Each structure stands twice: as C-alpha cells, then as structure tokens.
XYZ file of C-alpha atoms in Angstrom:
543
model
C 0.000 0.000 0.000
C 1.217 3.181 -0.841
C 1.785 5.383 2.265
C 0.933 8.975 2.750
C 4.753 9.914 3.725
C 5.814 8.304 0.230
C 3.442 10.364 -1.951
C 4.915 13.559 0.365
C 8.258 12.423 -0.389
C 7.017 12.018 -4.278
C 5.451 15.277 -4.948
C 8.296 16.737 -2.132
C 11.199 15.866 -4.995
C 8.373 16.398 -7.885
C 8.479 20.183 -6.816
C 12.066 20.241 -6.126
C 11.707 21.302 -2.345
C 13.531 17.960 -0.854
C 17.149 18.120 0.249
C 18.036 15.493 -1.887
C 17.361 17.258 -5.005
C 20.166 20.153 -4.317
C 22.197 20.251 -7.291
C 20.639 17.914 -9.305
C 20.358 19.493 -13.382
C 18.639 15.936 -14.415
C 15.830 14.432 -12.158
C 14.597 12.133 -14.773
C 16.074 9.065 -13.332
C 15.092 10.069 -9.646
C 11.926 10.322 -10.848
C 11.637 7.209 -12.850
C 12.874 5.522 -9.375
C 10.186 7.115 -7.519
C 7.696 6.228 -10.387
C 8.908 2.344 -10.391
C 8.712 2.573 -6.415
C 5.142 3.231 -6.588
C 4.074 0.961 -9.004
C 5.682 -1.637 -7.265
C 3.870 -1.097 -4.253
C 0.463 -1.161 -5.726
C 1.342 -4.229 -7.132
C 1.242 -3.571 -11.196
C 5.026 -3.144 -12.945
C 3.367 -3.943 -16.679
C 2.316 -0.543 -17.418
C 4.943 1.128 -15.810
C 7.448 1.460 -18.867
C 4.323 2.355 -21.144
C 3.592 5.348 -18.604
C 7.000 6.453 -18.597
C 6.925 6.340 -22.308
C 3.419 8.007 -22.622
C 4.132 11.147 -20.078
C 7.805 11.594 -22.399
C 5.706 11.759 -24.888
C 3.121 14.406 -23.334
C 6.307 16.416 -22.135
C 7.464 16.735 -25.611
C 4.261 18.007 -26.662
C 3.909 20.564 -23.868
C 7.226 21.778 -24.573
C 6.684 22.150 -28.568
C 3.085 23.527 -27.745
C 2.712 21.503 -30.861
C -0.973 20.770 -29.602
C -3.530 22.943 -27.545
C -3.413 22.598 -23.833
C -6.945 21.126 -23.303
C -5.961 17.924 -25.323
C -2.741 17.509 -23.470
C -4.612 17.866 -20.521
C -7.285 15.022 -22.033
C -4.535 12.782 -22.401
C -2.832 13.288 -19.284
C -6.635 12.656 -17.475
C -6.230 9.159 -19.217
C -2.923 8.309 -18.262
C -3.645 8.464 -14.690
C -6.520 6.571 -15.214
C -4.209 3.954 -15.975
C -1.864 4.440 -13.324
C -5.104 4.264 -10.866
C -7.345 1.218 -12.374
C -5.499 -1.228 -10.341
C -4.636 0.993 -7.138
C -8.539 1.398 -6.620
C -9.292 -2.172 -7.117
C -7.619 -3.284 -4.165
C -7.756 0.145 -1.716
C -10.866 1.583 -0.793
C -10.380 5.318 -0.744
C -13.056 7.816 -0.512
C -14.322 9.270 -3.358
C -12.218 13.111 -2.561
C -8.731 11.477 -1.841
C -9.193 9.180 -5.341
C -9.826 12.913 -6.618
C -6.659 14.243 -4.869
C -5.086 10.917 -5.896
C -5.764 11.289 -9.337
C -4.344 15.156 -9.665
C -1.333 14.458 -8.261
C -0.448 11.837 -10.624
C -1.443 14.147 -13.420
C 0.925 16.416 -11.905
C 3.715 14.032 -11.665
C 3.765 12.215 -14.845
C 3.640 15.498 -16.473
C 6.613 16.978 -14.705
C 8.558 13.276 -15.486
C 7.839 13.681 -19.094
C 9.393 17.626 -19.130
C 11.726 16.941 -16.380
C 13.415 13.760 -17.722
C 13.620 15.417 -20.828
C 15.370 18.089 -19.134
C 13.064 21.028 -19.724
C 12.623 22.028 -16.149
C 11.484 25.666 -16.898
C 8.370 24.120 -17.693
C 7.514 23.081 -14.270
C 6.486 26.548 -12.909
C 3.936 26.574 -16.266
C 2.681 23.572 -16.164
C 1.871 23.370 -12.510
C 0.122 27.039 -12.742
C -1.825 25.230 -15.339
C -3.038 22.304 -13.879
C -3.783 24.035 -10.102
C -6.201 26.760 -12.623
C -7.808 24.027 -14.678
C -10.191 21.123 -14.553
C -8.309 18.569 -16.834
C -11.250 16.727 -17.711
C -13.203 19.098 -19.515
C -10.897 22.376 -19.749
C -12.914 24.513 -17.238
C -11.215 26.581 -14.862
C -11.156 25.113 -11.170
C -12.815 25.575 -8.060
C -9.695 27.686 -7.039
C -9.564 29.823 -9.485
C -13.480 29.917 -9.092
C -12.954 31.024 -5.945
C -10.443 34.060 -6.763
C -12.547 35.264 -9.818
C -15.617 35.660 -7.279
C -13.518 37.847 -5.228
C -12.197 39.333 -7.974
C -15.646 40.461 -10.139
C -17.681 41.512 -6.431
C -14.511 44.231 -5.759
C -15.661 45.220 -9.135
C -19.533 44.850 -8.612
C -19.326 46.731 -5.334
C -17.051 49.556 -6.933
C -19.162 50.215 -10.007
C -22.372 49.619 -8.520
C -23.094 46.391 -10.821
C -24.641 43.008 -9.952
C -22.832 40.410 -9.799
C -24.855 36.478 -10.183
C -23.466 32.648 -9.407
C -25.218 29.479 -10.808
C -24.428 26.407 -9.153
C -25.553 23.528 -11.346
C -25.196 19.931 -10.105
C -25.583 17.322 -12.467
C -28.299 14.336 -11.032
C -27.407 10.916 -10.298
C -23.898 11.578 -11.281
C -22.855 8.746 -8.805
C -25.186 6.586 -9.879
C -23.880 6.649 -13.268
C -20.549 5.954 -12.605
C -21.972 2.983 -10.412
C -23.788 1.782 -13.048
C -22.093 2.322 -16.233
C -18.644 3.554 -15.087
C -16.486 6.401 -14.761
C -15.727 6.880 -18.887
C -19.667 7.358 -19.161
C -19.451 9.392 -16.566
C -16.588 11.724 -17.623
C -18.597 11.659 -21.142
C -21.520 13.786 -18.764
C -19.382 15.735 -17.543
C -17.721 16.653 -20.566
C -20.980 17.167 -22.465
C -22.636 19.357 -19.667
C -19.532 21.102 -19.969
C -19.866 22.161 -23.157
C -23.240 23.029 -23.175
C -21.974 25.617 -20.449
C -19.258 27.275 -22.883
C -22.255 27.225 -25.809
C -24.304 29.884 -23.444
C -21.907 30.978 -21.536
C -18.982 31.780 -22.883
C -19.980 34.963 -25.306
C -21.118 36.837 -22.030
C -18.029 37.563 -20.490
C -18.706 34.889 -17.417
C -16.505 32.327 -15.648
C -17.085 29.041 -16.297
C -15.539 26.799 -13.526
C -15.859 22.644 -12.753
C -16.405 23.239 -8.900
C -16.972 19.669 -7.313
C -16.745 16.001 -8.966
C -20.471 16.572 -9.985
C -20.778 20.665 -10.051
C -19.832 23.533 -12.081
C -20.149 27.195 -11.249
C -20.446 30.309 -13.430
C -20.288 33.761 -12.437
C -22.431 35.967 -14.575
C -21.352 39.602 -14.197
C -23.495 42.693 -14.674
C -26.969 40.805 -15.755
C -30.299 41.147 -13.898
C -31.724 38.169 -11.927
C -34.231 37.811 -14.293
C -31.959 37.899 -17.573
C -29.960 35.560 -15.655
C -33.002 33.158 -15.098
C -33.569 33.042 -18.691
C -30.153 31.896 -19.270
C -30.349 29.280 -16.438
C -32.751 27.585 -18.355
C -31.390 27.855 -21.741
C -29.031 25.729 -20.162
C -31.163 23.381 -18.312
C -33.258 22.937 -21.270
C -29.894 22.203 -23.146
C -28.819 19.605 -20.730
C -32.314 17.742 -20.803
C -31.959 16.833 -24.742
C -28.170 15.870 -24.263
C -27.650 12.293 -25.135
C -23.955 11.965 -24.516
C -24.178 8.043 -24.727
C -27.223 6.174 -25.822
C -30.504 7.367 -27.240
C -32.435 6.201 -24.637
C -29.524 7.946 -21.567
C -30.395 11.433 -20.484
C -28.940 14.037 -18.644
C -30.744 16.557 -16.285
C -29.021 19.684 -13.686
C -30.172 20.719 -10.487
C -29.340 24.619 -10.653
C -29.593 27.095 -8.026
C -28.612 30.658 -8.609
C -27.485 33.455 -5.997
C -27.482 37.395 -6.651
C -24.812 39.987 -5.236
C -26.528 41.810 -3.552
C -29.978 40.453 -2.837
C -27.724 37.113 -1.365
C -25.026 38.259 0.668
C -22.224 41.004 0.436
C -19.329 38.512 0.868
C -18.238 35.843 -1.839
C -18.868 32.841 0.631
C -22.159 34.023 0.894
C -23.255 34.208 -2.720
C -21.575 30.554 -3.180
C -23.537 28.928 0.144
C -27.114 30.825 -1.475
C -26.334 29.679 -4.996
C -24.983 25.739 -3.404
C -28.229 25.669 -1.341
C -30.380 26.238 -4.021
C -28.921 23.713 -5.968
C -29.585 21.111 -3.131
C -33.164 22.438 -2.522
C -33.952 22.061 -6.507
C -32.956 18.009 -6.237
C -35.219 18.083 -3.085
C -38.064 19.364 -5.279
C -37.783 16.609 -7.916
C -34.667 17.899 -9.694
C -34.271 19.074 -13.238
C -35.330 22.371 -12.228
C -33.781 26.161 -11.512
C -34.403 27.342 -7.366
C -33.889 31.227 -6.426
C -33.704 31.306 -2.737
C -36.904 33.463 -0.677
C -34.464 35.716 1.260
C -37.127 36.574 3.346
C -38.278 33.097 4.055
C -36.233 29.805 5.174
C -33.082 31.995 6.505
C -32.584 29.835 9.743
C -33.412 26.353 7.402
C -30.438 27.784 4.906
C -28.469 28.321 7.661
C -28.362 25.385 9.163
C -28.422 23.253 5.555
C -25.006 24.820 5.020
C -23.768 24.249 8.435
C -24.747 20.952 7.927
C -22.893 20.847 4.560
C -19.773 22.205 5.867
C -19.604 19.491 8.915
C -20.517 16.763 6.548
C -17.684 17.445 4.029
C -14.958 18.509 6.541
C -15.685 14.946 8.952
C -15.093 13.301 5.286
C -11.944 14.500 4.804
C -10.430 13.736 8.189
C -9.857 9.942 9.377
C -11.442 10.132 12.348
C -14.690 12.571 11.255
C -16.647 9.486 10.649
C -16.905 6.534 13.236
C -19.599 3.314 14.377
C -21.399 3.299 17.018
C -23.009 -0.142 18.087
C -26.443 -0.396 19.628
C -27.301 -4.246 20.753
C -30.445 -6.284 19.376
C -31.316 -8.549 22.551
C -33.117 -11.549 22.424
C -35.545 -10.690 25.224
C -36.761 -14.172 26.055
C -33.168 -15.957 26.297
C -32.112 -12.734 27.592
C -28.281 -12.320 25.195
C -27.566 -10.594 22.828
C -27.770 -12.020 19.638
C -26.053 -8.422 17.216
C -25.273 -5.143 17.180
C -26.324 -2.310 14.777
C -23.652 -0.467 13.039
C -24.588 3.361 13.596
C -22.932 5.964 11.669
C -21.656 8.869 14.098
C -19.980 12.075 12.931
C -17.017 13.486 15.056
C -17.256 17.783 14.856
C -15.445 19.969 17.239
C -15.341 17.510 20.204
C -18.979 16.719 19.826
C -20.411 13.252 18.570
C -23.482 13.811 16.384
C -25.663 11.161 14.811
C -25.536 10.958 10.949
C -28.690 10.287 10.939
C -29.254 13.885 10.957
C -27.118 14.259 7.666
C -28.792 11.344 6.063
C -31.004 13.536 3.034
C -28.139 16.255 3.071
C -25.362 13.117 1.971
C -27.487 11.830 -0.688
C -28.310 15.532 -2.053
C -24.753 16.285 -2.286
C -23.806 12.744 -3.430
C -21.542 11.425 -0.696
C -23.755 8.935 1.158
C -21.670 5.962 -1.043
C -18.502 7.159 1.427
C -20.438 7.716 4.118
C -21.397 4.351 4.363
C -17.969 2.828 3.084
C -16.139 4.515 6.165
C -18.270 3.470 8.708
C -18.879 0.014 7.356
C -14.761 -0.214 6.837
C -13.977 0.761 10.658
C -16.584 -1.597 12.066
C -16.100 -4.227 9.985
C -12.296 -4.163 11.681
C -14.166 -3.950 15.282
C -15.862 -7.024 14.815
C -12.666 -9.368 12.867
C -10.916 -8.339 16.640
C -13.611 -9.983 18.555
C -13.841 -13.743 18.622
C -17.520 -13.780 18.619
C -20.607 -15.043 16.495
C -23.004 -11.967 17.023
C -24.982 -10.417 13.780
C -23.467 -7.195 12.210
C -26.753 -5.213 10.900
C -25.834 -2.790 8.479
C -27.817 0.250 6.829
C -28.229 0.572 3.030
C -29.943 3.083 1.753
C -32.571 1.917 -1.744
C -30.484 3.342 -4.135
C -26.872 2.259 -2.249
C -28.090 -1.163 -3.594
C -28.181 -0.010 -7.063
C -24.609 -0.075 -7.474
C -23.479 -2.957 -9.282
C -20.276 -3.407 -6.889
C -21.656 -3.029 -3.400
C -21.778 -6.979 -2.943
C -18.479 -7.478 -4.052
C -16.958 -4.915 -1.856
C -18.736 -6.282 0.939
C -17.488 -9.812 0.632
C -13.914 -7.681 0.186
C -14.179 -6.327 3.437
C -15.261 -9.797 5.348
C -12.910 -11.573 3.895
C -10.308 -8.866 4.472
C -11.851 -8.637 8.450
C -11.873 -12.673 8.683
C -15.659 -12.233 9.158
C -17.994 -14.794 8.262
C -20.683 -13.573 5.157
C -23.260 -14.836 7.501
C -23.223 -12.960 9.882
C -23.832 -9.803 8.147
C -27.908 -8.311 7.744
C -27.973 -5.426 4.784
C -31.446 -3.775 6.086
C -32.748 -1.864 3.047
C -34.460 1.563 4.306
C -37.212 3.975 2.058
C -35.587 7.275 2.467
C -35.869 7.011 -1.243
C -38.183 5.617 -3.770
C -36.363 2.789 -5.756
C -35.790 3.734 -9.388
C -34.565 -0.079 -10.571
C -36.350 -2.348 -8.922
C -34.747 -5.345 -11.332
C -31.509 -4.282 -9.921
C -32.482 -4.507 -6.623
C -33.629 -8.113 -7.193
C -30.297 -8.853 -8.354
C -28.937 -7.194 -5.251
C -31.060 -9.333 -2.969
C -30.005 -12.465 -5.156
C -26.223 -11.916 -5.133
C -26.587 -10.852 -0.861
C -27.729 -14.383 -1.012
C -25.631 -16.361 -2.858
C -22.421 -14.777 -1.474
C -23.861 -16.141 2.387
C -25.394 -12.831 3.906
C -28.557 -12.093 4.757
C -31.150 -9.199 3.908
C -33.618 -7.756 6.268
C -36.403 -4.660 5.385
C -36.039 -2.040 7.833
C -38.686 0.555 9.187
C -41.256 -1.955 8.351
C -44.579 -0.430 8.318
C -43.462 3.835 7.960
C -43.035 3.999 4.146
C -45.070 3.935 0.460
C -44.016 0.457 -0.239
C -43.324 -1.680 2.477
C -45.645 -4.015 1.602
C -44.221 -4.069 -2.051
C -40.613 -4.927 -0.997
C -42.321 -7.705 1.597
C -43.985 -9.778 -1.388
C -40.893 -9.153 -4.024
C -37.779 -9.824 -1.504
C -37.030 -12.774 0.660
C -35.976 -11.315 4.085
C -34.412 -13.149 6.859
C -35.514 -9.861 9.303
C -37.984 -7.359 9.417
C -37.519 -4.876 11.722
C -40.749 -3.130 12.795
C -41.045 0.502 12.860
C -40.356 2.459 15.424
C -43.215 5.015 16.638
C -45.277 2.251 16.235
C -43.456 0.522 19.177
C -43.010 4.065 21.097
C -46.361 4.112 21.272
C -47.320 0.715 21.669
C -48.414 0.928 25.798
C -50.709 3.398 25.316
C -52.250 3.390 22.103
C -55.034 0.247 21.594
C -54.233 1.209 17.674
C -50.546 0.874 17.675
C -50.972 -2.450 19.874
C -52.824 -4.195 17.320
C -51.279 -3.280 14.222
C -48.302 -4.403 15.870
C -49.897 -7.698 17.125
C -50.857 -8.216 13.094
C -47.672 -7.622 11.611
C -46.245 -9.806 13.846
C -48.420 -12.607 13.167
C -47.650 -12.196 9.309
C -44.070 -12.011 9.206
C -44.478 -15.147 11.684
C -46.260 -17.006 9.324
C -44.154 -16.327 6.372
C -41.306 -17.253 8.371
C -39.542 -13.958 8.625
C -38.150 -13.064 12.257
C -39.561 -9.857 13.731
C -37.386 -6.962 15.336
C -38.512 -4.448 17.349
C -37.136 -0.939 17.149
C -37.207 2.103 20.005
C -38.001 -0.041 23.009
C -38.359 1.809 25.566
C -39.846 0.686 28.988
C -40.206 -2.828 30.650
C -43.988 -2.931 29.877
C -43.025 -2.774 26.090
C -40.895 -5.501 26.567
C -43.958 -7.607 27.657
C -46.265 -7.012 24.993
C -43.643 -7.777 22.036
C -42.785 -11.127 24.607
C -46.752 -11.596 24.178
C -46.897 -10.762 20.589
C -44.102 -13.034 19.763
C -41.269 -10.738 18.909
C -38.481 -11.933 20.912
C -35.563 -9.708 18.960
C -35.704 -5.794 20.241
C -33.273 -2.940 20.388
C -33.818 0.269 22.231
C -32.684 2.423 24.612
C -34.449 0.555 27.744
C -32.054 -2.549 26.089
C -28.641 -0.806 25.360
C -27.643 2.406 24.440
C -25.437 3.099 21.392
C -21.553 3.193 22.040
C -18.403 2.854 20.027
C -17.453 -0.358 21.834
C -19.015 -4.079 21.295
C-alpha cells in the first residue's frame, strides 16, 4: 500500500523542495525511481514502462506547444486513469482522496515527461496550469473559481453592478458511474460542460468545474431575471443531451445566488447559490431554485452548516466513526447483534448521521459515508472472537450499485468475518428507481452467504411491495409504532398483526425504540423476541 509519507516524499522531490534534489540538473532518473517505487507497491510493474513512455511523450508536446493545452490535458486525465485502475481495485479510498489521488499523478507524470527530458522551466507553467484548470473538460477550477468571485464583487461593489453565481449539479452523477462507469461518466461531464461554454462563454462569465459533480459560473453585470432566462437555456440544453445512448439522459439541479440580494461577501453568494442547488434536487430535480431571502433563513443556515460538517468529517480519518447499539433476544435474555450506527465526530462533539442522512445523498456522498463506517466496524468485529450479527444500513439506491456486494465480501474476507453474519437492512428514504436491480442485489446478498432484512417496516409507500418481491431473513418493525405501543389500543394491534404475518411467512420480527419494561412484555406476548432500544442498550463505540 502506498503510504501517505511516500506520496509527500514524491510530490516533495516532484516540486524540487527535498534536500536530496540540491544540485541535481537531471531528475529524470530520480523520478523514474520514484515512479517504479510506486508501481511496485500497488502491485502492477506492466504498465509502468508504457507510462513512462506516454508522459515523455506528453512532455514533448507541452514543450513544442505543438498541440492545444486542453488535449494535453485530455490525455494526461487518461494516463492516470491507468496508473489508478489497479490501485482502486484493491484500496478503498473515498471518493475526494481518489480525486486528490488522481491530480497528483497528473501532476507528476507530467513533470517526469518535461523533467526527464530536461526542460525544467516548464515546471512553474505547467503546474500554474493544472492548479487553474479542470483537466477533464478544460474549465477553470474551483480555485480559481474562488479568486474570480472575489475578484468580479470588488468590481460589482465599486461600479455599482450586480454580480450572479449558478451552481448547477448534475443528477445521479454517482449513480452513473456505479452503473455504467467512470468513462460514461466523464462523457456527462464533458458534455454538460460544453453546453456551459455554448451559453456561456460569449457573455463575459466564468465558467468553472467546482466539485466532482458541479460547475459554477459567475455571470457579471446581468439582472436576476436575464440571468433566469439563461439558467434555463441551459437546463433545457442539458435535458436533450444524449452523450451516450438514445435512450440515456442528462438533467441539472441549478440554483442561482445574486450579489446583492444574497449576501455582500463571496462565501455568501456561493452557500445561497450551493443551497439552491440542493433544494432544486429536493423538489424533484431538473429544475432552476432562487432562494426566498425573506423566508427559510434559519433552514439555509443550518443546511449549510450541515454541509460544511458533513464534508470537513469526510476528509479527516477520524470525522466518521460506528457506534453499536445491541439487538437482545428478550426471552433468552443475550444478545444475539449489534447495529452499526454511523456517528460524525465535529469539534469535540459526537453527532448522529442520521441527521445528515437527506443532506449526503443531495450532495452525493452517502456511497462514502457508508464505506467509512462500514470499513472501521467491519475491523471492530474481525478483533472480537464472537458469532453476534453485524446489521448494516443501506440506503434503496446504495443497492443499485453494481459493486456493493463485491466490496462487501472484500471487506469480510479482508476482516476474517464470516458472510453470515452480516444483515444489509434496506431503508425507504428514497423511492427505488430499478427495482430489477435490486432483485439482483437481494439475489447476489444471497448467494455470497449474507442475509437481507427490510427495515422501518410499516413507515413507508411500499413496504408491503418490498415484503412480497424480496425474501428477508428480518424485518424490523417501525419504530413510533413501538413508542407508542403501551398506550395506544391502535398501535398495539397493528403491531400484534404484523407480527403474526411475518411469523407465518417465516420472517423473524425486530422491534425498534423499546423503551420501557412494559413494552418488553407485549412484544414477549406478541411473539417478537428480537428488540433494540434504549431501555435494552444504548449506542456506544465499543461491542
């Protein structure tokens, strides 16, 4: 595995600031070294010679400017594509280092190609270019995003002008590269991209990629309402895109901010313009959202505190850890598993993620999310000679992804954790758009040994559907109806009845939220023996 202090080391003697590079004219063959060093360690030597070759080649043609930048830049985005296939089929990084990951390999197989060739008054160039520029589709990047906001408000505020910024996220981006890969999805990108320069670009705006699946543009001097007709130029654009197969559309979620009906400050107009964005794929997507600014302040507010905490605890190793709450089998009295609870570590406080549940699927990040947890648990439980059931949450359209059994069996076998003893409980916080694949999903859960149980039984629009189509092992019960089970006659039996037909279609019941001794008798009378709840064992990071 390649460690963190190597890659420092790497980019360290890449950029010429490590001791060991003092008076060296030539660093090709250091580099090279370095190169080899790497490849080693992620286990794949065969392409190494044809990199070193390739990025040569690229340095030649950066140094000759035979060819324009942006197709350099193409090929250097498919080079390290190369140089990462294998590296991410056997680490599982989080979607932002893989990013990170990927740019500094662009970086340092273009400086081997000039470098080894010994045209080291390139570097400076050719690292101003790629920290300025998205080298997937050309745009300008969130950095320079950032300073050309700055830059056009001091001239907005100074010359009395308005100043707009369109955030436009493009849908189910993740889902895509789930389900058809990340070429198809770099074909999106790249086609939503140049939609942007078709309407954009003749107006004297900035055109920037800001996130893996959002761009930004600033619009200077343009009413709101000028710039709404614009935004949906665009949109409308998007919508008959077909960057793949007839039948494969594309749709934005776009939200648009306004200096200064918005905010004064840059950071402001980005948060109204990134919030808007997220409320439009609320709303049903495929759709333009202007913010009330005189209605839903606090809700805004706390969305984009809630944004900021969720993307910062991502980045850090320990933002993101398990809790484990205990399922007890109340008529043997033991307990029988644990559920795996995601917890988010923020300025010394320990908040649920439940809380940042909607937020991580609006902004696309619920896939590492759930990796991070499930990795860090997973290791809890291959240190504990023990036989209890790992329940794990998965989200409707987590199961979608074509890989998700695979990497599970990865990380049991990798954890020396019987597949049995993991339950995937499928949730409804969204409506299932593939219900074929999820079939599959349940079918491969089953043939690779684990088991599949329907959570929240009972709360959402199709509980019932899922019940007849998928064969569960659990069913956990929902949990207001238990909360309320003592002292509501209507709760009590619609409880008694779903026990009775899970029972008789042999599917064990679980009980969620129990709370006092008295519900503890009624599920004993009922027949559901398996409950979890605070009155049975709080959450806590230790088994």
């Amino acid at each position: 595995m390649v460690s963190k202090e190597f890659l420092t080391e790497l980019l360290e003697i890449l950029q010429g600031s490590n001791e060991t590079t003092a008076g060296h004219t030539d660093l090709g063959a250091d580099l090279k070294c370095l190169l080899h060093q790497m490849w080693h360690s992620i286990g794949n030597i065969s392409n190494f010679l044809e990199i070193c070759q390739r990025a040569m080649e690229i340095g030649r043609l950066f140094y000759g400017r035979e060819v324009p930048t942006e197709r350099v830049l193409k090929e250097l985005v498919a080079l390290a594509d190369i140089a990462l296939r294998d590296y991410f089929s056997s680490q599982e990084l989080p979607l932002q280092e893989g990013e990170r990951l990927k740019q500094f390999l662009i970086g340092a197989i273009l400086e081997l190609g000039c470098v080894s060739l010994g045209y080291q008054d390139e570097a400076f160039r050719i690292l101003k270019i790629l920290s300025e520029t998205d080298p997937l589709t050309g745009l300008l990047s969130r950095e320079r995003f950032q300073r050309e906001i700055d830059v056009g408000l001091e001239y907005a505020k100074r010359e009395r002008e308005t100043l707009n910024v369109i955030w436009a996220d493009v849908d189910d981006l993740k889902l895509v590269n789930d389900l058809y890969g990340y070429a198809v999805g770099d074909a999106v990108l790249r086609a939503v991209s140049d939609v942007l320069k078709e309407v954009f670009s003749s107006l004297n705006a900035v055109i920037s990629r800001t996130g893996s699946n959002s761009f930004g543009v600033i619009v200077p001097t343009k009413d709101l309402s000028e710039v709404l007709v614009l935004a949906e130029t665009f949109r409308q654009a998007v919508e008959h895109q077909r960057p793949i197969e007839d039948d494969f559309g594309v749709t934005v979620s776009i939200g648009i901010s306004s200096y200064p009906l918005h905010g004064m400050a840059a950071n402001d107009l980005v948060a109204a313009a990134e919030m808007a964005a997220i409320k439009a794929k609320r709303l049903g997507k495929n759709r333009i959202v202007v913010l009330d600014v005189n209605a839903g302040t606090a809700d805004l507010t706390v969305l984009h505190e809630k944004s900021l905490i969720l993307k910062e605890a991502l980045q850090r190793p320990e933002g993101v850890i398990p809790y484990f709450q205990p399922i007890v089998d109340i008529e043997a009295d033991n307990i029988i598993g644990y559920e795996v609870l995601a917890r988010i570590q923020y300025q010394g406080r320990v908040l649920p993620a439940a809380a940042f549940a909607e937020l991580a699927e609006d902004i696309d990040v619920i896939h590492s999310l759930t990796e991070r947890v499930l990795e860090k648990a997973l290791w809890k439980f291959g240190q504990k000679d023990s036989d209890h059931l790992i329940f794990v949450n998965c989200a409707l359209r987590e199961v979608e992804r074509e890989d998700l059994v695979e990497k599970l069996s990865r990380m049991l076998k990798h954890n020396g954790i019987r597949p049995d003893r993991l339950v995937v409980e499928l949730t409804e916080r969204q409506a299932v758009r593939d219900v074929a694949r999820v079939h599959a999903f349940a079918a491969e859960l089953q043939n690779a040994g684990m088991r599949l149980a329907l959570d929240d039984f009972g709360s959402g629009f199709s509980s019932f559907l899922y019940l007849r189509q998928f064969d569960c092992y659990f069913v956990k019960i929902e949990g207001s109806l238990i909360r309320d089970i003592t002292r509501s006659a209507r709760c009590k039996l619609i409880v008694e009845h779903i026990a009775a037909l899970l029972r008789s279609l042999a599917i064990e019941p679980i009980a969620e939220w129990v709370e006092t001794a008295e519900a503890c008798a009624i599920l004993k009378r009922f027949g559901v023996n398996l409950c979890q709840g605070y009155y049975l064992g709080l959450p806590s990071p230790d088994i």
